[in-house]
Amino acid sequence: MTDPLKTLLAAGLPETTVRPVEPHYVEEPRGRWHGRAVAVVAPSTTEEVAAILRACSETRTPVIPFGGGTGLVGGQLAEHGQPPVILSLERMRAVRSFDALAGTMTVEAGAILADIHTRAEEDGLIFPLTLASQGSARIGGLLATNAGGVNVLRYGNARDLCLGIEAVLPDGSVMNTLSGLRKNNMGYDLPHLMIGAEGTLGVITAATLRLFPKPEKTGAALMVVPDPDAALGLFRLAQARVGSGLSAFEIIHRMGLDFLREVGPEVRHPFDDPPEWMCLIDLGLGAGDSPETALEALFAEGFEAGLVSDGLVAQSEAQRAEFWTLRETIPLANRRIGAISSHDISVPVASIPGFVAEAPGRLAEIGDYRINCFGHLGDGNLHYNVFPKPGRSRADHEAERPAIKRCVHDLVRELGGSVSAEHGIGRLKVDDLERYGDPAKLAAMRAIKDALDPLGIMNPGAVLRN
Amino acid sequence: MTDPLKTLLAAGLPETTVRPVEPHYVEEPRGRWHGRAVAVVAPSTTEEVAAILRACSETRTPVIPFGGGTGLVGGQLAEHGQPPVILSLERMRAVRSFDALAGTMTVEAGAILADIHTRAEEDGLIFPLTLASQGSARIGGLLATNAGGVNVLRYGNARDLCLGIEAVLPDGSVMNTLSGLRKNNMGYDLPHLMIGAEGTLGVITAATLRLFPKPEKTGAALMVVPDPDAALGLFRLAQARVGSGLSAFEIIHRMGLDFLREVGPEVRHPFDDPPEWMCLIDLGLGAGDSPETALEALFAEGFEAGLVSDGLVAQSEAQRAEFWTLRETIPLANRRIGAISSHDISVPVASIPGFVAEAPGRLAEIGDYRINCFGHLGDGNLHYNVFPKPGRSRADHEAERPAIKRCVHDLVRELGGSVSAEHGIGRLKVDDLERYGDPAKLAAMRAIKDALDPLGIMNPGAVLRN
């Protein structure tokens, strides 16, 4: 037993809090990096979290707050430097309060997103944050990384769905801004500062979330479009016709479907011939409306305008789920193929076609790749992932990765976009933040980090260089 | 000419930038306090703002960023301490860019809210921030104070309507996070930190704002309710029946109508007998909907349930405007009467009736007052203002003010509310923030202030004690 652990236990932390350092605490979904840990501790109360941070301050031990471990930018593990204490929120999963009338729910940070969905739906409400990893992602991590997902178009990012947080600051003090209030101007907005700070300024231990009425009628359609330009035109048309009823507007390139056929998992393919480009459009409407009618009208108008060539409107909730399963399984197929470099980027929505047209030519100057491009067209957010050709492996292209990343990110900057749209900075994009971020903002971030975490124990090396 | 000004002019600032210290720069709307100023400067570019902050840093001169001067908590003027430079954004009013398709608009901080409304409407869009002072309030100040207003229910506060800002930090560096991107996780959310910081961390010089489609059909109704309990019931009913089409739900006590009759301004009174309580309900619906029908159905159902006793549905846009003029003129009447103490508070929506029932009895133990209670019931935000009885003046009750404030704010705290809902802290509520704010949050705020503004030149004494 090492010193930090002794200090922890001496600080009154129950011995059951200490967990074995199992592999999943030091691995990440894409298998790119392996972290280290001096110990894993899983506190069951906010007070225990505070005791852990005090002990880690005392012993100058780094701490990595750990949620579901689903982060894609290495924010939850450290390959280098002093081995950290992994502070897992997995035992703090309670729903502290639920107010159906006010549309709020206060949960502890370890609550799994899918469980939050289920709890909201018990009262006919929804918590709209929806993403592929919702079965294991925990709300603390989702807030720490300001997660996005497929419903941002309508409901906003994780930060927009949070009314207040409880967090333990690096010195062990507990900041409580939990509140169901819609209007509260009591000083600097520290919840928004902690949200998206990726555990570098403290540990989020609980959050008050916004719940919404479940749309009375939901529906979805897959529509085949000739190219991203037409997809953009269809998106504008959908905005004009359906307005705020438009919950999601996804674009999917054929490469994702090819990958699914090549390596699985097995899913039902809606079209016999996989289309080059298609859009997944999801609606949530009022009781008097018919999503099917709205989607059919959208298809007809799009067809007339040459924006759509084929389409399927889901005829049941089961078929709608099938469409979404197809979309949400693509990341799994990506992992099985093994990307050389993955890019979570956003550009102004109008620049999406220009980006998709320009990037492949630039990448071809570096090497011979397959590109899987899919994502949240409505938010201007693409997952633009570069893979080896069949018969070659990620390892064959290892040396090209920096050039690939630089090529994609330079184009994003030219178009006024962001090289981290919804996954955060973690450790993967520290260089990119330095290169593409605003210098005055970076200096201010550093000053804030030093002010709130003067010992530098909170997730060192994530977001800001150590 | 004093030293800071000499330094400013030596720094290359054009002489035309220096304005005479006219009264309106050192007065505030309720006439409670008078500020002082060593100089007023009105830069015309971000670079000039940066030069001013560098010169003020050099000479250790306090700076108060100044927008429309409409703030109600003394954030824009200092009675005590070293006289500041007033940095007025009045000449920076340009619309830098407008993107109707993306629904964004980038404006300089001095743009007046009403002008922003007009510009958005030219393209069939709306910028939904709406409040009584919109003819003079400027967007920089509205963001610095995270202003609220009547449409928060549907569209959120000022911060929710802003996608990015340009700001000059105390050291004169320019932070540019202007962006129309919906998803952007490039490090700590410094825009949200600057928004609501009331000019204590830097000067907002421009902002990218979110625009929304103009609702196709709008409508409004005044409904007479027996008491706040019934108003709450009617609000729930409206939420259930109209959902996201509900743009505003205001509650108005008869005292506001009495004040208007007593001191003006003259407005058209919709009911012959001023009702004890009424609600102003505003809808924005789609092209296929009828707000009149929806409001009439709401009235009928509310009447059936005993929640409403009388009502008027606006039969034209002009009548709807008339209802809103009545609501928005009440603050003017309040000023003519002269409040002893004004309170901008929020409580959980369900606690509004309890608050309104309990507060008068507690205040009666302090003295004999008139109370005007009105505000944004849908957000849980009340303006709860205490006035002298007829024939007496504010000055007669001067000594009671601290006790009144304490009484109201203690009750707010008991109910889990906020003593600053939408007006901010300014200098008026620094004590309240210390008393009612979260201690760990306050300590973190202080650390951030010291880190970003180590010389303490930015609006010293506002938000945090000097």
PDB file of N, CA, C and O in Angstrom, chain A residues 101 145-146 149 152 157 159 174-176 181-186 188-190 200 236 346-347 376 379 381 418 420-422 438 440-441, chain B residues 101 145-146 149 152 157 159 174-176 181-186 188-189 200 236 346-347 376 379 381 418 420-422 438 440-441 444:
ATOM      1  N   LEU A 101     -43.306  18.388 -11.911  1.00  0.00           N
ATOM      2  CA  LEU A 101     -43.970  19.639 -12.276  1.00  0.00           C
ATOM      3  C   LEU A 101     -42.960  20.683 -12.732  1.00  0.00           C
ATOM      4  O   LEU A 101     -43.159  21.376 -13.722  1.00  0.00           O
ATOM      5  N   THR A 145     -17.297  16.719 -19.725  1.00  0.00           N
ATOM      6  CA  THR A 145     -16.844  16.851 -21.115  1.00  0.00           C
ATOM      7  C   THR A 145     -17.845  17.623 -21.964  1.00  0.00           C
ATOM      8  O   THR A 145     -17.661  17.745 -23.168  1.00  0.00           O
ATOM      9  N   ASN A 146     -18.909  18.133 -21.357  1.00  0.00           N
ATOM     10  CA  ASN A 146     -19.965  18.824 -22.111  1.00  0.00           C
ATOM     11  C   ASN A 146     -20.358  18.019 -23.349  1.00  0.00           C
ATOM     12  O   ASN A 146     -20.246  18.497 -24.489  1.00  0.00           O
ATOM     13  N   GLY A 149     -24.055  14.760 -28.735  1.00  0.00           N
ATOM     14  CA  GLY A 149     -24.967  13.695 -29.142  1.00  0.00           C
ATOM     15  C   GLY A 149     -25.940  14.156 -30.202  1.00  0.00           C
ATOM     16  O   GLY A 149     -25.751  15.195 -30.833  1.00  0.00           O
ATOM     17  N   VAL A 152     -28.743  17.637 -29.891  1.00  0.00           N
ATOM     18  CA  VAL A 152     -28.270  18.991 -29.591  1.00  0.00           C
ATOM     19  C   VAL A 152     -29.047  20.017 -30.404  1.00  0.00           C
ATOM     20  O   VAL A 152     -29.369  21.111 -29.924  1.00  0.00           O
ATOM     21  N   ASN A 157     -26.435  21.095 -25.783  1.00  0.00           N
ATOM     22  CA  ASN A 157     -25.420  20.202 -25.228  1.00  0.00           C
ATOM     23  C   ASN A 157     -25.726  19.879 -23.778  1.00  0.00           C
ATOM     24  O   ASN A 157     -26.639  20.442 -23.176  1.00  0.00           O
ATOM     25  N   ARG A 159     -24.318  20.947 -21.200  1.00  0.00           N
ATOM     26  CA  ARG A 159     -24.343  22.137 -20.336  1.00  0.00           C
ATOM     27  C   ARG A 159     -25.693  22.853 -20.397  1.00  0.00           C
ATOM     28  O   ARG A 159     -26.104  23.478 -19.429  1.00  0.00           O
ATOM     29  N   VAL A 174     -16.681  21.931  -0.720  1.00  0.00           N
ATOM     30  CA  VAL A 174     -17.819  21.481  -1.519  1.00  0.00           C
ATOM     31  C   VAL A 174     -18.611  22.694  -1.990  1.00  0.00           C
ATOM     32  O   VAL A 174     -19.103  23.473  -1.169  1.00  0.00           O
ATOM     33  N   MET A 175     -18.709  22.855  -3.298  1.00  0.00           N
ATOM     34  CA  MET A 175     -19.481  23.962  -3.866  1.00  0.00           C
ATOM     35  C   MET A 175     -20.855  23.438  -4.246  1.00  0.00           C
ATOM     36  O   MET A 175     -20.974  22.521  -5.054  1.00  0.00           O
ATOM     37  N   ASN A 176     -21.865  24.002  -3.649  1.00  0.00           N
ATOM     38  CA  ASN A 176     -23.222  23.540  -3.946  1.00  0.00           C
ATOM     39  C   ASN A 176     -24.002  24.608  -4.684  1.00  0.00           C
ATOM     40  O   ASN A 176     -24.388  25.622  -4.111  1.00  0.00           O
ATOM     41  N   LEU A 181     -33.754  26.449 -10.103  1.00  0.00           N
ATOM     42  CA  LEU A 181     -34.180  27.793 -10.499  1.00  0.00           C
ATOM     43  C   LEU A 181     -33.796  28.084 -11.944  1.00  0.00           C
ATOM     44  O   LEU A 181     -32.695  27.776 -12.370  1.00  0.00           O
ATOM     45  N   ARG A 182     -34.712  28.689 -12.684  1.00  0.00           N
ATOM     46  CA  ARG A 182     -34.418  29.065 -14.060  1.00  0.00           C
ATOM     47  C   ARG A 182     -33.692  30.393 -14.128  1.00  0.00           C
ATOM     48  O   ARG A 182     -33.075  30.722 -15.117  1.00  0.00           O
ATOM     49  N   LYS A 183     -33.845  31.203 -13.126  1.00  0.00           N
ATOM     50  CA  LYS A 183     -33.183  32.506 -13.102  1.00  0.00           C
ATOM     51  C   LYS A 183     -32.416  32.623 -11.794  1.00  0.00           C
ATOM     52  O   LYS A 183     -33.018  32.590 -10.721  1.00  0.00           O
ATOM     53  N   ASN A 184     -31.122  32.763 -11.894  1.00  0.00           N
ATOM     54  CA  ASN A 184     -30.303  32.835 -10.696  1.00  0.00           C
ATOM     55  C   ASN A 184     -28.996  33.509 -11.058  1.00  0.00           C
ATOM     56  O   ASN A 184     -28.144  32.909 -11.687  1.00  0.00           O
ATOM     57  N   ASN A 185     -28.836  34.773 -10.689  1.00  0.00           N
ATOM     58  CA  ASN A 185     -27.635  35.531 -11.038  1.00  0.00           C
ATOM     59  C   ASN A 185     -26.796  35.843  -9.812  1.00  0.00           C
ATOM     60  O   ASN A 185     -26.377  36.969  -9.589  1.00  0.00           O
ATOM     61  N   MET A 186     -26.503  34.794  -9.031  1.00  0.00           N
ATOM     62  CA  MET A 186     -25.744  34.989  -7.790  1.00  0.00           C
ATOM     63  C   MET A 186     -24.248  34.828  -8.035  1.00  0.00           C
ATOM     64  O   MET A 186     -23.598  33.918  -7.524  1.00  0.00           O
ATOM     65  N   TYR A 188     -20.480  34.774 -10.379  1.00  0.00           N
ATOM     66  CA  TYR A 188     -19.906  34.133 -11.569  1.00  0.00           C
ATOM     67  C   TYR A 188     -20.543  32.766 -11.802  1.00  0.00           C
ATOM     68  O   TYR A 188     -20.875  32.045 -10.872  1.00  0.00           O
ATOM     69  N   ASP A 189     -20.647  32.407 -13.066  1.00  0.00           N
ATOM     70  CA  ASP A 189     -21.286  31.138 -13.396  1.00  0.00           C
ATOM     71  C   ASP A 189     -20.277  29.993 -13.295  1.00  0.00           C
ATOM     72  O   ASP A 189     -19.777  29.479 -14.286  1.00  0.00           O
ATOM     73  N   LEU A 190     -20.007  29.582 -12.063  1.00  0.00           N
ATOM     74  CA  LEU A 190     -19.029  28.516 -11.870  1.00  0.00           C
ATOM     75  C   LEU A 190     -19.518  27.153 -12.344  1.00  0.00           C
ATOM     76  O   LEU A 190     -18.708  26.326 -12.773  1.00  0.00           O
ATOM     77  N   THR A 200     -10.445  18.972 -14.517  1.00  0.00           N
ATOM     78  CA  THR A 200      -9.181  19.640 -14.192  1.00  0.00           C
ATOM     79  C   THR A 200      -9.336  20.733 -13.143  1.00  0.00           C
ATOM     80  O   THR A 200      -8.342  21.303 -12.690  1.00  0.00           O
ATOM     81  N   ARG A 236     -32.266  22.540 -44.548  1.00  0.00           N
ATOM     82  CA  ARG A 236     -32.925  23.853 -44.551  1.00  0.00           C
ATOM     83  C   ARG A 236     -34.426  23.701 -44.763  1.00  0.00           C
ATOM     84  O   ARG A 236     -35.231  24.388 -44.118  1.00  0.00           O
ATOM     85  N   SER A 346     -16.309  20.533 -35.852  1.00  0.00           N
ATOM     86  CA  SER A 346     -17.512  21.249 -36.271  1.00  0.00           C
ATOM     87  C   SER A 346     -17.119  22.418 -37.155  1.00  0.00           C
ATOM     88  O   SER A 346     -16.032  22.997 -36.992  1.00  0.00           O
ATOM     89  N   VAL A 347     -17.963  22.711 -38.106  1.00  0.00           N
ATOM     90  CA  VAL A 347     -17.790  23.887 -38.970  1.00  0.00           C
ATOM     91  C   VAL A 347     -19.153  24.562 -39.062  1.00  0.00           C
ATOM     92  O   VAL A 347     -20.174  23.951 -38.711  1.00  0.00           O
ATOM     93  N   HIS A 376     -23.549  14.856 -37.063  1.00  0.00           N
ATOM     94  CA  HIS A 376     -24.727  15.644 -36.729  1.00  0.00           C
ATOM     95  C   HIS A 376     -24.757  16.860 -37.650  1.00  0.00           C
ATOM     96  O   HIS A 376     -24.383  17.960 -37.248  1.00  0.00           O
ATOM     97  N   ASP A 379     -25.950  20.273 -36.499  1.00  0.00           N
ATOM     98  CA  ASP A 379     -25.099  21.069 -35.596  1.00  0.00           C
ATOM     99  C   ASP A 379     -23.797  21.477 -36.258  1.00  0.00           C
ATOM    100  O   ASP A 379     -22.935  22.073 -35.603  1.00  0.00           O
ATOM    101  N   ASN A 381     -21.552  19.355 -36.968  1.00  0.00           N
ATOM    102  CA  ASN A 381     -20.587  18.485 -36.271  1.00  0.00           C
ATOM    103  C   ASN A 381     -20.421  17.159 -37.011  1.00  0.00           C
ATOM    104  O   ASN A 381     -21.359  16.389 -37.129  1.00  0.00           O
ATOM    105  N   SER A 418     -14.273  24.266 -35.330  1.00  0.00           N
ATOM    106  CA  SER A 418     -13.646  23.863 -34.081  1.00  0.00           C
ATOM    107  C   SER A 418     -13.090  22.456 -34.226  1.00  0.00           C
ATOM    108  O   SER A 418     -13.767  21.577 -34.763  1.00  0.00           O
ATOM    109  N   SER A 420     -12.493  20.534 -31.743  1.00  0.00           N
ATOM    110  CA  SER A 420     -13.106  19.692 -30.720  1.00  0.00           C
ATOM    111  C   SER A 420     -14.556  20.106 -30.590  1.00  0.00           C
ATOM    112  O   SER A 420     -14.876  21.106 -29.953  1.00  0.00           O
ATOM    113  N   ALA A 421     -15.444  19.354 -31.204  1.00  0.00           N
ATOM    114  CA  ALA A 421     -16.847  19.750 -31.217  1.00  0.00           C
ATOM    115  C   ALA A 421     -17.568  19.260 -29.981  1.00  0.00           C
ATOM    116  O   ALA A 421     -18.159  20.040 -29.245  1.00  0.00           O
ATOM    117  N   GLU A 422     -17.509  17.934 -29.736  1.00  0.00           N
ATOM    118  CA  GLU A 422     -18.298  17.406 -28.613  1.00  0.00           C
ATOM    119  C   GLU A 422     -17.548  16.408 -27.752  1.00  0.00           C
ATOM    120  O   GLU A 422     -18.091  15.946 -26.754  1.00  0.00           O
ATOM    121  N   ASP A 438      -7.680  30.217 -28.984  1.00  0.00           N
ATOM    122  CA  ASP A 438      -7.398  31.652 -28.864  1.00  0.00           C
ATOM    123  C   ASP A 438      -6.339  31.875 -27.777  1.00  0.00           C
ATOM    124  O   ASP A 438      -6.504  31.413 -26.635  1.00  0.00           O
ATOM    125  N   ALA A 440      -5.376  34.453 -25.931  1.00  0.00           N
ATOM    126  CA  ALA A 440      -5.796  35.154 -24.714  1.00  0.00           C
ATOM    127  C   ALA A 440      -6.672  34.238 -23.856  1.00  0.00           C
ATOM    128  O   ALA A 440      -6.589  34.230 -22.627  1.00  0.00           O
ATOM    129  N   LYS A 441      -7.502  33.441 -24.519  1.00  0.00           N
ATOM    130  CA  LYS A 441      -8.334  32.501 -23.781  1.00  0.00           C
ATOM    131  C   LYS A 441      -7.470  31.449 -23.091  1.00  0.00           C
ATOM    132  O   LYS A 441      -7.695  31.109 -21.926  1.00  0.00           O
TER     133      LYS A 441
ATOM    134  N   LEU B 101     -29.466  32.104 -42.502  1.00  0.00           N
ATOM    135  CA  LEU B 101     -29.627  30.656 -42.597  1.00  0.00           C
ATOM    136  C   LEU B 101     -29.166  29.958 -41.321  1.00  0.00           C
ATOM    137  O   LEU B 101     -29.817  29.045 -40.821  1.00  0.00           O
ATOM    138  N   THR B 145     -24.617  41.283 -17.376  1.00  0.00           N
ATOM    139  CA  THR B 145     -25.492  41.043 -16.221  1.00  0.00           C
ATOM    140  C   THR B 145     -26.371  39.811 -16.427  1.00  0.00           C
ATOM    141  O   THR B 145     -27.229  39.534 -15.597  1.00  0.00           O
ATOM    142  N   ASN B 146     -26.179  39.082 -17.528  1.00  0.00           N
ATOM    143  CA  ASN B 146     -27.029  37.932 -17.847  1.00  0.00           C
ATOM    144  C   ASN B 146     -28.499  38.288 -17.654  1.00  0.00           C
ATOM    145  O   ASN B 146     -29.220  37.672 -16.862  1.00  0.00           O
ATOM    146  N   GLY B 149     -35.761  38.932 -18.398  1.00  0.00           N
ATOM    147  CA  GLY B 149     -36.880  39.476 -19.152  1.00  0.00           C
ATOM    148  C   GLY B 149     -38.033  38.499 -19.252  1.00  0.00           C
ATOM    149  O   GLY B 149     -38.096  37.515 -18.533  1.00  0.00           O
ATOM    150  N   VAL B 152     -37.818  34.387 -21.040  1.00  0.00           N
ATOM    151  CA  VAL B 152     -36.881  33.365 -20.545  1.00  0.00           C
ATOM    152  C   VAL B 152     -37.533  31.991 -20.534  1.00  0.00           C
ATOM    153  O   VAL B 152     -36.902  30.976 -20.836  1.00  0.00           O
ATOM    154  N   ASN B 157     -32.185  32.841 -20.685  1.00  0.00           N
ATOM    155  CA  ASN B 157     -31.588  34.125 -20.332  1.00  0.00           C
ATOM    156  C   ASN B 157     -30.646  34.598 -21.431  1.00  0.00           C
ATOM    157  O   ASN B 157     -30.376  33.890 -22.389  1.00  0.00           O
ATOM    158  N   ARG B 159     -27.525  34.637 -21.460  1.00  0.00           N
ATOM    159  CA  ARG B 159     -26.409  33.713 -21.715  1.00  0.00           C
ATOM    160  C   ARG B 159     -26.827  32.580 -22.639  1.00  0.00           C
ATOM    161  O   ARG B 159     -26.004  32.063 -23.396  1.00  0.00           O
ATOM    162  N   VAL B 174      -6.962  40.503 -26.080  1.00  0.00           N
ATOM    163  CA  VAL B 174      -8.296  40.355 -26.661  1.00  0.00           C
ATOM    164  C   VAL B 174      -8.604  38.864 -26.814  1.00  0.00           C
ATOM    165  O   VAL B 174      -7.885  38.135 -27.497  1.00  0.00           O
ATOM    166  N   MET B 175      -9.655  38.427 -26.159  1.00  0.00           N
ATOM    167  CA  MET B 175     -10.081  37.034 -26.259  1.00  0.00           C
ATOM    168  C   MET B 175     -11.199  36.955 -27.283  1.00  0.00           C
ATOM    169  O   MET B 175     -12.237  37.582 -27.128  1.00  0.00           O
ATOM    170  N   ASN B 176     -10.974  36.186 -28.332  1.00  0.00           N
ATOM    171  CA  ASN B 176     -11.990  36.085 -29.376  1.00  0.00           C
ATOM    172  C   ASN B 176     -12.578  34.688 -29.391  1.00  0.00           C
ATOM    173  O   ASN B 176     -11.932  33.726 -29.817  1.00  0.00           O
ATOM    174  N   LEU B 181     -20.768  28.487 -34.068  1.00  0.00           N
ATOM    175  CA  LEU B 181     -20.813  27.026 -33.910  1.00  0.00           C
ATOM    176  C   LEU B 181     -21.721  26.624 -32.760  1.00  0.00           C
ATOM    177  O   LEU B 181     -21.694  27.221 -31.696  1.00  0.00           O
ATOM    178  N   ARG B 182     -22.505  25.584 -33.000  1.00  0.00           N
ATOM    179  CA  ARG B 182     -23.377  25.071 -31.937  1.00  0.00           C
ATOM    180  C   ARG B 182     -22.629  24.123 -31.017  1.00  0.00           C
ATOM    181  O   ARG B 182     -23.043  23.855 -29.909  1.00  0.00           O
ATOM    182  N   LYS B 183     -21.588  23.519 -31.538  1.00  0.00           N
ATOM    183  CA  LYS B 183     -20.800  22.569 -30.750  1.00  0.00           C
ATOM    184  C   LYS B 183     -19.347  22.994 -30.811  1.00  0.00           C
ATOM    185  O   LYS B 183     -18.756  23.020 -31.883  1.00  0.00           O
ATOM    186  N   ASN B 184     -18.774  23.285 -29.665  1.00  0.00           N
ATOM    187  CA  ASN B 184     -17.405  23.755 -29.628  1.00  0.00           C
ATOM    188  C   ASN B 184     -16.866  23.536 -28.226  1.00  0.00           C
ATOM    189  O   ASN B 184     -17.204  24.270 -27.308  1.00  0.00           O
ATOM    190  N   ASN B 185     -16.052  22.488 -28.061  1.00  0.00           N
ATOM    191  CA  ASN B 185     -15.523  22.162 -26.730  1.00  0.00           C
ATOM    192  C   ASN B 185     -14.030  22.425 -26.643  1.00  0.00           C
ATOM    193  O   ASN B 185     -13.261  21.587 -26.197  1.00  0.00           O
ATOM    194  N   MET B 186     -13.623  23.618 -27.044  1.00  0.00           N
ATOM    195  CA  MET B 186     -12.205  23.971 -27.044  1.00  0.00           C
ATOM    196  C   MET B 186     -11.781  24.593 -25.718  1.00  0.00           C
ATOM    197  O   MET B 186     -11.395  25.766 -25.653  1.00  0.00           O
ATOM    198  N   TYR B 188     -12.004  25.503 -21.399  1.00  0.00           N
ATOM    199  CA  TYR B 188     -12.951  26.052 -20.422  1.00  0.00           C
ATOM    200  C   TYR B 188     -13.916  27.033 -21.078  1.00  0.00           C
ATOM    201  O   TYR B 188     -13.563  27.771 -21.991  1.00  0.00           O
ATOM    202  N   ASP B 189     -15.123  27.071 -20.568  1.00  0.00           N
ATOM    203  CA  ASP B 189     -16.135  27.943 -21.160  1.00  0.00           C
ATOM    204  C   ASP B 189     -16.002  29.359 -20.626  1.00  0.00           C
ATOM    205  O   ASP B 189     -16.775  29.804 -19.782  1.00  0.00           O
ATOM    206  N   THR B 200     -16.441  42.667 -14.129  1.00  0.00           N
ATOM    207  CA  THR B 200     -15.368  42.571 -13.123  1.00  0.00           C
ATOM    208  C   THR B 200     -14.200  41.725 -13.604  1.00  0.00           C
ATOM    209  O   THR B 200     -13.182  41.648 -12.927  1.00  0.00           O
ATOM    210  N   ARG B 236     -49.680  25.761 -15.021  1.00  0.00           N
ATOM    211  CA  ARG B 236     -49.526  24.325 -15.285  1.00  0.00           C
ATOM    212  C   ARG B 236     -50.426  23.895 -16.447  1.00  0.00           C
ATOM    213  O   ARG B 236     -50.020  23.111 -17.306  1.00  0.00           O
ATOM    214  N   SER B 346     -36.010  34.937  -7.098  1.00  0.00           N
ATOM    215  CA  SER B 346     -36.656  33.776  -7.705  1.00  0.00           C
ATOM    216  C   SER B 346     -36.783  32.674  -6.660  1.00  0.00           C
ATOM    217  O   SER B 346     -35.956  32.572  -5.755  1.00  0.00           O
ATOM    218  N   VAL B 347     -37.838  31.922  -6.789  1.00  0.00           N
ATOM    219  CA  VAL B 347     -38.056  30.741  -5.942  1.00  0.00           C
ATOM    220  C   VAL B 347     -38.526  29.622  -6.869  1.00  0.00           C
ATOM    221  O   VAL B 347     -38.949  29.891  -7.996  1.00  0.00           O
ATOM    222  N   HIS B 376     -42.323  37.346 -13.498  1.00  0.00           N
ATOM    223  CA  HIS B 376     -42.303  36.258 -14.462  1.00  0.00           C
ATOM    224  C   HIS B 376     -42.637  34.954 -13.751  1.00  0.00           C
ATOM    225  O   HIS B 376     -41.748  34.165 -13.436  1.00  0.00           O
ATOM    226  N   ASP B 379     -41.013  31.633 -14.669  1.00  0.00           N
ATOM    227  CA  ASP B 379     -39.614  31.389 -14.304  1.00  0.00           C
ATOM    228  C   ASP B 379     -39.415  31.363 -12.794  1.00  0.00           C
ATOM    229  O   ASP B 379     -38.279  31.254 -12.333  1.00  0.00           O
ATOM    230  N   ASN B 381     -39.742  33.954 -11.006  1.00  0.00           N
ATOM    231  CA  ASN B 381     -39.034  35.218 -10.769  1.00  0.00           C
ATOM    232  C   ASN B 381     -40.022  36.346 -10.496  1.00  0.00           C
ATOM    233  O   ASN B 381     -40.812  36.717 -11.359  1.00  0.00           O
ATOM    234  N   SER B 418     -33.351  32.351  -4.959  1.00  0.00           N
ATOM    235  CA  SER B 418     -32.185  33.195  -5.202  1.00  0.00           C
ATOM    236  C   SER B 418     -32.547  34.656  -4.945  1.00  0.00           C
ATOM    237  O   SER B 418     -33.601  35.129  -5.380  1.00  0.00           O
ATOM    238  N   SER B 420     -30.917  37.102  -6.192  1.00  0.00           N
ATOM    239  CA  SER B 420     -30.660  37.861  -7.415  1.00  0.00           C
ATOM    240  C   SER B 420     -31.063  36.992  -8.588  1.00  0.00           C
ATOM    241  O   SER B 420     -30.323  36.093  -8.997  1.00  0.00           O
ATOM    242  N   ALA B 421     -32.234  37.248  -9.121  1.00  0.00           N
ATOM    243  CA  ALA B 421     -32.755  36.392 -10.187  1.00  0.00           C
ATOM    244  C   ALA B 421     -32.245  36.823 -11.542  1.00  0.00           C
ATOM    245  O   ALA B 421     -31.661  36.042 -12.275  1.00  0.00           O
ATOM    246  N   GLU B 422     -32.485  38.104 -11.892  1.00  0.00           N
ATOM    247  CA  GLU B 422     -32.108  38.531 -13.240  1.00  0.00           C
ATOM    248  C   GLU B 422     -31.415  39.878 -13.294  1.00  0.00           C
ATOM    249  O   GLU B 422     -31.000  40.294 -14.363  1.00  0.00           O
ATOM    250  N   ASP B 438     -23.034  30.481  -1.794  1.00  0.00           N
ATOM    251  CA  ASP B 438     -22.312  29.298  -1.347  1.00  0.00           C
ATOM    252  C   ASP B 438     -20.864  29.681  -1.021  1.00  0.00           C
ATOM    253  O   ASP B 438     -20.170  30.272  -1.860  1.00  0.00           O
ATOM    254  N   ALA B 440     -17.997  28.036  -0.720  1.00  0.00           N
ATOM    255  CA  ALA B 440     -16.937  27.498  -1.585  1.00  0.00           C
ATOM    256  C   ALA B 440     -16.957  28.189  -2.942  1.00  0.00           C
ATOM    257  O   ALA B 440     -15.910  28.478  -3.528  1.00  0.00           O
ATOM    258  N   LYS B 441     -18.160  28.494  -3.427  1.00  0.00           N
ATOM    259  CA  LYS B 441     -18.263  29.204  -4.695  1.00  0.00           C
ATOM    260  C   LYS B 441     -17.671  30.609  -4.570  1.00  0.00           C
ATOM    261  O   LYS B 441     -16.936  31.075  -5.440  1.00  0.00           O
ATOM    262  N   ALA B 444     -13.975  30.494  -4.648  1.00  0.00           N
ATOM    263  CA  ALA B 444     -13.488  30.236  -6.009  1.00  0.00           C
ATOM    264  C   ALA B 444     -13.631  31.488  -6.874  1.00  0.00           C
ATOM    265  O   ALA B 444     -12.756  31.808  -7.692  1.00  0.00           O
TER     266      ALA B 444
END
